[in-house]
Each structure stands twice: as structure tokens, then as C-alpha cells.
XYZ file of C-alpha atoms in Angstrom:
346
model
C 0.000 0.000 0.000
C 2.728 2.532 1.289
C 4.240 1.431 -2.422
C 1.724 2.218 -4.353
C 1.126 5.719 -2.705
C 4.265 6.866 -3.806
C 3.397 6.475 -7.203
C 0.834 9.747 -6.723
C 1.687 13.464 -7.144
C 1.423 15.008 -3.912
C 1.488 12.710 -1.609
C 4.342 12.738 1.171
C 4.706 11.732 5.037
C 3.755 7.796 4.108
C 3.710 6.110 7.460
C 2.172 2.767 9.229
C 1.939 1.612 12.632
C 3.951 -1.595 12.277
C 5.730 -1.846 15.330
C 8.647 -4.338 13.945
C 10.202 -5.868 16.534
C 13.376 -8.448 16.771
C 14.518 -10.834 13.718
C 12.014 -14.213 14.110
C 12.324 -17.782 13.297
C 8.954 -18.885 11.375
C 8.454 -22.129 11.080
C 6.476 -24.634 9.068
C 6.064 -28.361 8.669
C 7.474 -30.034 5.775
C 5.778 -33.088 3.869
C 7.743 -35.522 5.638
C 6.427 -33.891 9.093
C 3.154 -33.921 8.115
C 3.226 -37.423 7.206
C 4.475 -38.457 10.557
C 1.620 -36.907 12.459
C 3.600 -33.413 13.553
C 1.267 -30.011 13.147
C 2.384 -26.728 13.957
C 0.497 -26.312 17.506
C 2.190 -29.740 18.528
C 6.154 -29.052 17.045
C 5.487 -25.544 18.971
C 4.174 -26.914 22.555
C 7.527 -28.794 22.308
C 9.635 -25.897 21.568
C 8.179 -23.687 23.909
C 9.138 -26.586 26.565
C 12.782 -26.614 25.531
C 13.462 -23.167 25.654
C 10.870 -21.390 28.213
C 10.700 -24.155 30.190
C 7.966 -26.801 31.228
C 5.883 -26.072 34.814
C 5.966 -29.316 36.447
C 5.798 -28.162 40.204
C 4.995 -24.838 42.283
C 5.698 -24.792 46.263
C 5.731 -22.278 48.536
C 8.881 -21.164 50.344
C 7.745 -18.874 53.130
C 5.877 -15.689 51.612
C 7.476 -16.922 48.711
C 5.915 -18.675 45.531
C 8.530 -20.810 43.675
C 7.636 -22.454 40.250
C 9.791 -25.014 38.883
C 10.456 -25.589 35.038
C 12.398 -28.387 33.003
C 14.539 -26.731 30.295
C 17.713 -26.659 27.974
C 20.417 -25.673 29.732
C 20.974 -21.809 29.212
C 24.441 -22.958 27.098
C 22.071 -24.765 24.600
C 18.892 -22.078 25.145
C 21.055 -19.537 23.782
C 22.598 -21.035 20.354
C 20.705 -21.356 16.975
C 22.679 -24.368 16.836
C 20.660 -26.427 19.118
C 17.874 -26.444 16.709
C 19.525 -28.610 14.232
C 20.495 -31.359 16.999
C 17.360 -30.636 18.527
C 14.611 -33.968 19.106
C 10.972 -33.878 17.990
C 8.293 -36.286 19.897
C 6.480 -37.708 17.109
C 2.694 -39.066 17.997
C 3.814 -42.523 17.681
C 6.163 -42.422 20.135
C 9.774 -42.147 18.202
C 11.707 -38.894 17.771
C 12.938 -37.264 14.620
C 15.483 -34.602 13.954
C 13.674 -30.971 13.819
C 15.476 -29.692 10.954
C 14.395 -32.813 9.109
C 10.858 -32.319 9.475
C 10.669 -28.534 9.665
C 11.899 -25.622 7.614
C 12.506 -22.266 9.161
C 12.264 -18.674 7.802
C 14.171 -15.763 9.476
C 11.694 -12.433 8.817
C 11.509 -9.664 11.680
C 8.556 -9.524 13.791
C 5.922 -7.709 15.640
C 6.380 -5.962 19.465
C 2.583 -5.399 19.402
C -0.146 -6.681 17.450
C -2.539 -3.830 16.876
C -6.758 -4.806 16.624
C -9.530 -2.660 15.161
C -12.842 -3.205 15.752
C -11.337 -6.827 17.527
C -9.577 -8.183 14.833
C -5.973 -7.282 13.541
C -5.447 -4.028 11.527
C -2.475 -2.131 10.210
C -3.020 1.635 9.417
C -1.292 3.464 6.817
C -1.127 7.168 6.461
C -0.341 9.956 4.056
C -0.508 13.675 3.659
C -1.923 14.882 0.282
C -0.716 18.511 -1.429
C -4.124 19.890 -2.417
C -2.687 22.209 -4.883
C -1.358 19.011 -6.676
C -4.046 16.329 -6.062
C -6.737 15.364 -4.123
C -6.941 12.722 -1.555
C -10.674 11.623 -2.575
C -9.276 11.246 -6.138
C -6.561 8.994 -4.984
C -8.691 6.577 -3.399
C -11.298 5.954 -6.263
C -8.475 5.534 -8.510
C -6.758 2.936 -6.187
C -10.282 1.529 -5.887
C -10.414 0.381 -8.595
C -8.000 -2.213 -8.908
C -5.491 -2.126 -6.886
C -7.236 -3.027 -3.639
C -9.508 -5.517 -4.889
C -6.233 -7.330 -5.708
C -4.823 -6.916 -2.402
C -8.084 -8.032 -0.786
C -8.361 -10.886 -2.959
C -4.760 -11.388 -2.918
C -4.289 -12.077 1.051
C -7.606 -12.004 1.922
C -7.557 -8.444 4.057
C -10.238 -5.880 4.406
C -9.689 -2.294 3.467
C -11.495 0.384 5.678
C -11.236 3.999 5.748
C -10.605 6.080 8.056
C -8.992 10.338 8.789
C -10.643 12.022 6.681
C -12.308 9.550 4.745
C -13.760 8.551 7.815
C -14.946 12.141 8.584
C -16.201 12.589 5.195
C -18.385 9.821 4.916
C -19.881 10.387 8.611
C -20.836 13.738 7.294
C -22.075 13.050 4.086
C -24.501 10.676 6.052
C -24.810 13.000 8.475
C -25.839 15.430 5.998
C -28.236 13.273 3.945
C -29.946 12.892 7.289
C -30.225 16.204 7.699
C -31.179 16.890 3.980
C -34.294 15.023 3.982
C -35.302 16.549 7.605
C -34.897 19.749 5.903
C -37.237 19.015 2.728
C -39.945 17.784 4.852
C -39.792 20.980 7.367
C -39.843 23.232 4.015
C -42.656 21.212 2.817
C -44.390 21.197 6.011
C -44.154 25.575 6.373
C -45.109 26.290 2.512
C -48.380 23.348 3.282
C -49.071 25.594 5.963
C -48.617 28.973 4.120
C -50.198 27.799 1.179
C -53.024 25.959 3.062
C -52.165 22.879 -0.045
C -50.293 20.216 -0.369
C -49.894 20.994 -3.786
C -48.543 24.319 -4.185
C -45.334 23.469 -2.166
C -43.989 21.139 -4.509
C -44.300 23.588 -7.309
C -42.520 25.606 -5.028
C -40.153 23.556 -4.387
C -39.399 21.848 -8.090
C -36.734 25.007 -8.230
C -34.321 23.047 -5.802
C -32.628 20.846 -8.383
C -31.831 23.788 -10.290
C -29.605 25.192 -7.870
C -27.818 22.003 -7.440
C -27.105 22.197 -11.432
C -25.625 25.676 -11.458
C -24.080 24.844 -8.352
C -22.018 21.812 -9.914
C -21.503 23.660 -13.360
C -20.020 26.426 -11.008
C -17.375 24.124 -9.533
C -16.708 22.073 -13.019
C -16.183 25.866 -15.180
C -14.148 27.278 -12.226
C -11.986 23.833 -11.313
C -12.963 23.570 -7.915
C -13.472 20.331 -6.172
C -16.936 19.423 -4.363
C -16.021 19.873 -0.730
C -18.301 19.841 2.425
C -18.295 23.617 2.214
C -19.923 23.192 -1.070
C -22.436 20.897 0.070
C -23.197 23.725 3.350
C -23.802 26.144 0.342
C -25.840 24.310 -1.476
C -27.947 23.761 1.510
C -28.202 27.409 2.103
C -28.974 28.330 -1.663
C -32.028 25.850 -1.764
C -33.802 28.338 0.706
C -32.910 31.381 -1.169
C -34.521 29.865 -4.421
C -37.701 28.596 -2.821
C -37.848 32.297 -1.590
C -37.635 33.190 -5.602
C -40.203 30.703 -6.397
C -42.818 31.519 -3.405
C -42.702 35.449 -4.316
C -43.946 33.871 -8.386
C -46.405 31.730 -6.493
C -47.805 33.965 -4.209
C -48.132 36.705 -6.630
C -50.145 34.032 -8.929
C -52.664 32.592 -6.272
C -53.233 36.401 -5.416
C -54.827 36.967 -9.080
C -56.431 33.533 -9.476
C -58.350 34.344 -5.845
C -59.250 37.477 -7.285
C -61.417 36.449 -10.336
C -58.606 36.795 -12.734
C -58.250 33.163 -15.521
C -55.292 30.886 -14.063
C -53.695 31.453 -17.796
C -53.494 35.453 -17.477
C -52.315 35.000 -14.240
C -49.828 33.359 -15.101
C -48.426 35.660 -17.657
C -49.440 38.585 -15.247
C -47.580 36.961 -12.026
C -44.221 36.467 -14.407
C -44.210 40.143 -15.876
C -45.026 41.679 -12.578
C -42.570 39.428 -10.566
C -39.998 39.450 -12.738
C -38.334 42.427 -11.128
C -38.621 41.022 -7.730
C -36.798 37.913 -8.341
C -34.490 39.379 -10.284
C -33.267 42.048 -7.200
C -33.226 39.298 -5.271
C -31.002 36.872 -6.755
C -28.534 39.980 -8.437
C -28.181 41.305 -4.897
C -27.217 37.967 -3.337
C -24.953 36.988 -6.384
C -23.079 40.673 -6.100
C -22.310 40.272 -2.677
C -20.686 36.367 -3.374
C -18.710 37.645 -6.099
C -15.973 39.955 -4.297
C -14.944 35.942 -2.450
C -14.748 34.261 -5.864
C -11.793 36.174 -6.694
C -10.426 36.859 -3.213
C -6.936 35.406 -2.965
C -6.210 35.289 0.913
C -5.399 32.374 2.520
C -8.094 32.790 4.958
C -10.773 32.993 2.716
C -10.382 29.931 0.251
C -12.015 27.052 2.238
C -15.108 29.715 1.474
C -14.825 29.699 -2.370
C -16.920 26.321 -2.905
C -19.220 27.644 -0.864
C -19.794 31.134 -2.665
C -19.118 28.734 -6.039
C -22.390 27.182 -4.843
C -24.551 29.977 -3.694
C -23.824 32.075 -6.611
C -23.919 29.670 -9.745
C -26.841 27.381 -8.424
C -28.622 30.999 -7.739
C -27.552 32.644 -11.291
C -28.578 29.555 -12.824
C -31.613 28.990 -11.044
C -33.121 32.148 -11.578
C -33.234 32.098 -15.019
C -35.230 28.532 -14.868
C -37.660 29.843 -12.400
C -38.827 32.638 -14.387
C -39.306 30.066 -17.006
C -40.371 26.443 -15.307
C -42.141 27.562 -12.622
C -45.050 29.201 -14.719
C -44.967 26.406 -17.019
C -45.728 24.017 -13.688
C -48.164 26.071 -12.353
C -49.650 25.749 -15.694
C -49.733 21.970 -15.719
C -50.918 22.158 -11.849
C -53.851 24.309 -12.994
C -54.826 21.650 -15.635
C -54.748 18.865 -13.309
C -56.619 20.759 -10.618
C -59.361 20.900 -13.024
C -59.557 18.013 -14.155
C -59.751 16.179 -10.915
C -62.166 19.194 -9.533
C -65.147 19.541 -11.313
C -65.945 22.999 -9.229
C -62.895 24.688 -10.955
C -64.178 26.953 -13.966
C -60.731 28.111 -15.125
C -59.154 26.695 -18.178
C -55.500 26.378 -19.183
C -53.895 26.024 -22.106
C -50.393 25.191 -22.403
């Protein structure tokens, strides 16, 4: 893993947490061990015996608790030599040479054995240059293939965590808190409106915003941060504000005696001013940050990026959508209520 980072612009201070300890002796049974009966737990009870010693007795002397344990003398304990003279039990009852019947493999090993979530876990770090790549970039691309070969390969699992982690506790976080926030709109304009229908005409100019919002960021370069998402969030109330002064306007005339089709053309002309002030104003006061080059304010760019594009964009399909759904709400209305005497054509 630590390899393959290095292969990325950007990306410096690659560390892990494996705490290698002293050189190690692995060992493993070879064909002629396993045919006399020896397995790893059983060739490794014996060693264990031989050099740590065997508990075969524990008395007490005084206040004193003394264990006793059978081992190698300390001349032999301390020698790689003794290995190859040393004897194996086999289960049948004879002995056999333990280099005979076991190969070994020097490799350094562990002080500590770290555990995530109760089962054993390396982490790996990095620090990304955002001015030469981005870290969410890196991991699709490495999600691709190579870690469904590693996982494959040895048979690991890959989680994420910094600020991956972070990012995808607030994305759900936010998704959460996206949906709470549609409903509570919903739920005020119902109650404004006194109709369950009128808020989601009001409210069909959301998507907009999130179109200008993401052309903003792909004509300017600018990655989709959380700051981006926070101004998105904010720019869907501004242009339901846009859309209720249309609607408003519009059930004003119809309640009045004036035909759902001339109000419609009436509540555009009349309105258009309106919503036009109030998306120009907010968009001039965003566009002094777009170009602001202090190190302070740039985490606040994507965030203006959003406001200002999904607004500039938005407006423009309000004054255009928006009468053409209150149009088509009109002509259902009437046809599913027979009392209605206006008549829409579209």
C-alpha cells in the first residue's frame, strides 16, 4: 500500500503503525512432518518446553511462591545451533530430527499486534498537497483495482478512516439532515399555502440550484467539498424564496377572479423584477470571495461557487419552469375538480 502511494503526485509523510520488533524464526512443517503426524500447535508446545521451560511443580517457600520448570540448559537455550540437533516427539512415540521435518524462515517480527474493531489491523497514512491532487481522487483511482487485488490477494479488508472517515460520517450525516430539511420546508409552505400541492411547485426550483451549483465548480476547477455541500444547503432556501414570491403573486390573481392562464403571464411580468433584485443582490455580494486570494478565505470559495452559480442559474429557470408548472398544476386541478371553472392552455 505505502508502495503504491508513492506512485501519486502530492502525496508525502507515508507512514504505518507496524511496530517491527526483533529478527524471528517462522516455522512450518514439511511433507515428511506432516506425514508423521507433527502439526504446527504440537512441534510448537515442544519448543516452547525446551526453551521457556515446562511447569511441572509450584511450592511455597515462606511468603514466597517458587515455580519449577524443566529446560535446555541456558548454554544450549542460547545457540541457533541447538535447533539442528534438537529432538521432535512424534505421535507414535519415536523422535525425529527438527530440521528434518521442519523448515525455518528468518523475517523480523511484531512488538505489538494492533486490533480494530477486535480483529488485527495495520493503518497506513499519508498527507496529500491539495494544490497538486486530491486525496478523494486517490482513493477511487486505487479503488479500482489495486485493492480488490490486495483483498483478494491475502484475503484483508480495506477500511477507511482520517478524513475519509470524517467525510463519509458527514455526508450521512448530511443526507440525514437533507431530507429533515425538505420535509420541514414542505411542512411551512403546506401551511402557508393551506395545499399540499402548491409546495412542490414551489419547491421543483431546488434541483436547479444544485445544477448551477455543480456547473459552477466544473467551469471554475474547484473540487466538491463539504463547504460546497453547506452552500448548497443554504442556496435551496434562497430559491424557494424566488419561487414563493412567483407563487404567491399568482394565487393572489387567481383568488381574485382573474383566468389561471393570465395570471400566469401577469404573475411572471409583474414578478420578474422582484426575483431578479433578489437573486442579483445575493450573487453581487458572493462575487468579491470568488476572486479573493487570501489564505483565509479559500475554504469559502466552494461555498460562494455554490450559492452564486446554483442561484444565477436557477433564476433564469424559475422565471421560465415555474409558470410552465403552475400551468400543468392548474390543468390537473381541473380536471380532478369539477368545481374549478378556469381553463388552461399550455
Amino acid at each position: 500500500m505505502a508502495e503504491q502511494l508513492k506512485n501519486y503526485n502530492g502525496v508525502s509523510a507515508i507512514e504505518d503503525d507496524m511496530p517491527y520488533g526483533q529478527e524471528q524464526l517462522i516455522y512450518r512443517i514439511k511433507g515428511q512432518g506432516e506425514v508423521l503426524g507433527l502439526t504446527v500447535e504440537n512441534v510448537g508446545r515442544q519448543l516452547r518446553a525446551a526453551f521457556d521451560g515446562q511447569l511441572v511443580q509450584i511450592f511455597q517457600d515462606g511468603d514466597d511462591e517458587v515455580e519449577v520448570r524443566v529446560m535446555l540448559p541456558d548454554a544450549e537455550r542460547n545457540t541457533l545451533a541447538t535447533l539442528e540437533n534438537f529432538m521432535l516427539r512424534l505421535p507414535n512415540g519415536g523422535s525425529a530430527p527438527l530440521s528434518s521435518v521442519v523448515e525455518f524462515e528468518s523475517r523480523r517480527g511484531f512488538d505489538v499486534l494492533r486490533h480494530t474493531d477486535s480483529q488485527l489491523a495495520i493503518h497506513i497514512t499519508a498527507t496529500v498537497d491539495s494544490v497538486v491532487n486530491n486525496n478523494n481522487v486517490i482513493l477511487e483511482d486505487m479503488k479500482k483495482a489495486f485493492l480488490p487485488e490486495i483483498s483478494s490477494k491475502y484475503g484483508v479488508k480495506v477500511g477507511y478512516e482520517g478524513r475519509a472517515e470524517e467525510q463519509a460520517d458527514t455526508m450521512s450525516d448530511m443526507a440525514q439532515g437533507t431530507l429533515l430539511a425538505f420535509i420541514m420546508i414542505y411542512l411551512v409552505l403546506a401551511w402557508v399555502f393551506s395545499s399540499y400541492g402548491w409546495p412542490l411547485v414551489v419547491m421543483a426550483a431546488i434541483p436547479f440550484g444544485l445544477i448551477g451549483a455543480l456547473i459552477g465548480h466544473w467551469l471554475l476547477g474547484i473540487d466538491l467539498t463539504i463547504l460546497s455541500l453547506f452552500g448548497i444547503f443554504g442556496l435551496s432556501g434562497i430559491v424557494v424564496n424566488d419561487s414563493i414570491i412567483l407563487v404567491t403573486f399568482f394565487k393572489q390573481l387567481t383568488e381574485s377572479g382573474m383566468p389561471a392562464q393570465q395570471a400566469i403571464i401577469e404573475a411572471s411580468t409583474q414578478r420578474l423584477r422582484a426575483v431578479l433584485l433578489t437573486s442579483l443582490t445575493t450573487i453581487a455580494g458572493l462575487t468579491p470571495l470568488l476572486f479573493e486570494t487570501s489564505l483565509q478565505a479559500q475554504f469559502l470559495i466552494p461555498m460562494a461557487v455554490s450559492m452564486s452559480f446554483g442561484l444565477m442559474f436557477s433564476t433564469v429557470l424559475v422565471l421560465l419552469v415555474i409558470p410552465a408548472m403552475l400551468a400543468v398544476y392548474e390543468r390537473v386541478a381541473n380536471k380532478f375538480l369539477p368545481k374549478r371553472t378556469d381553463s388552461v392552455t399550455i
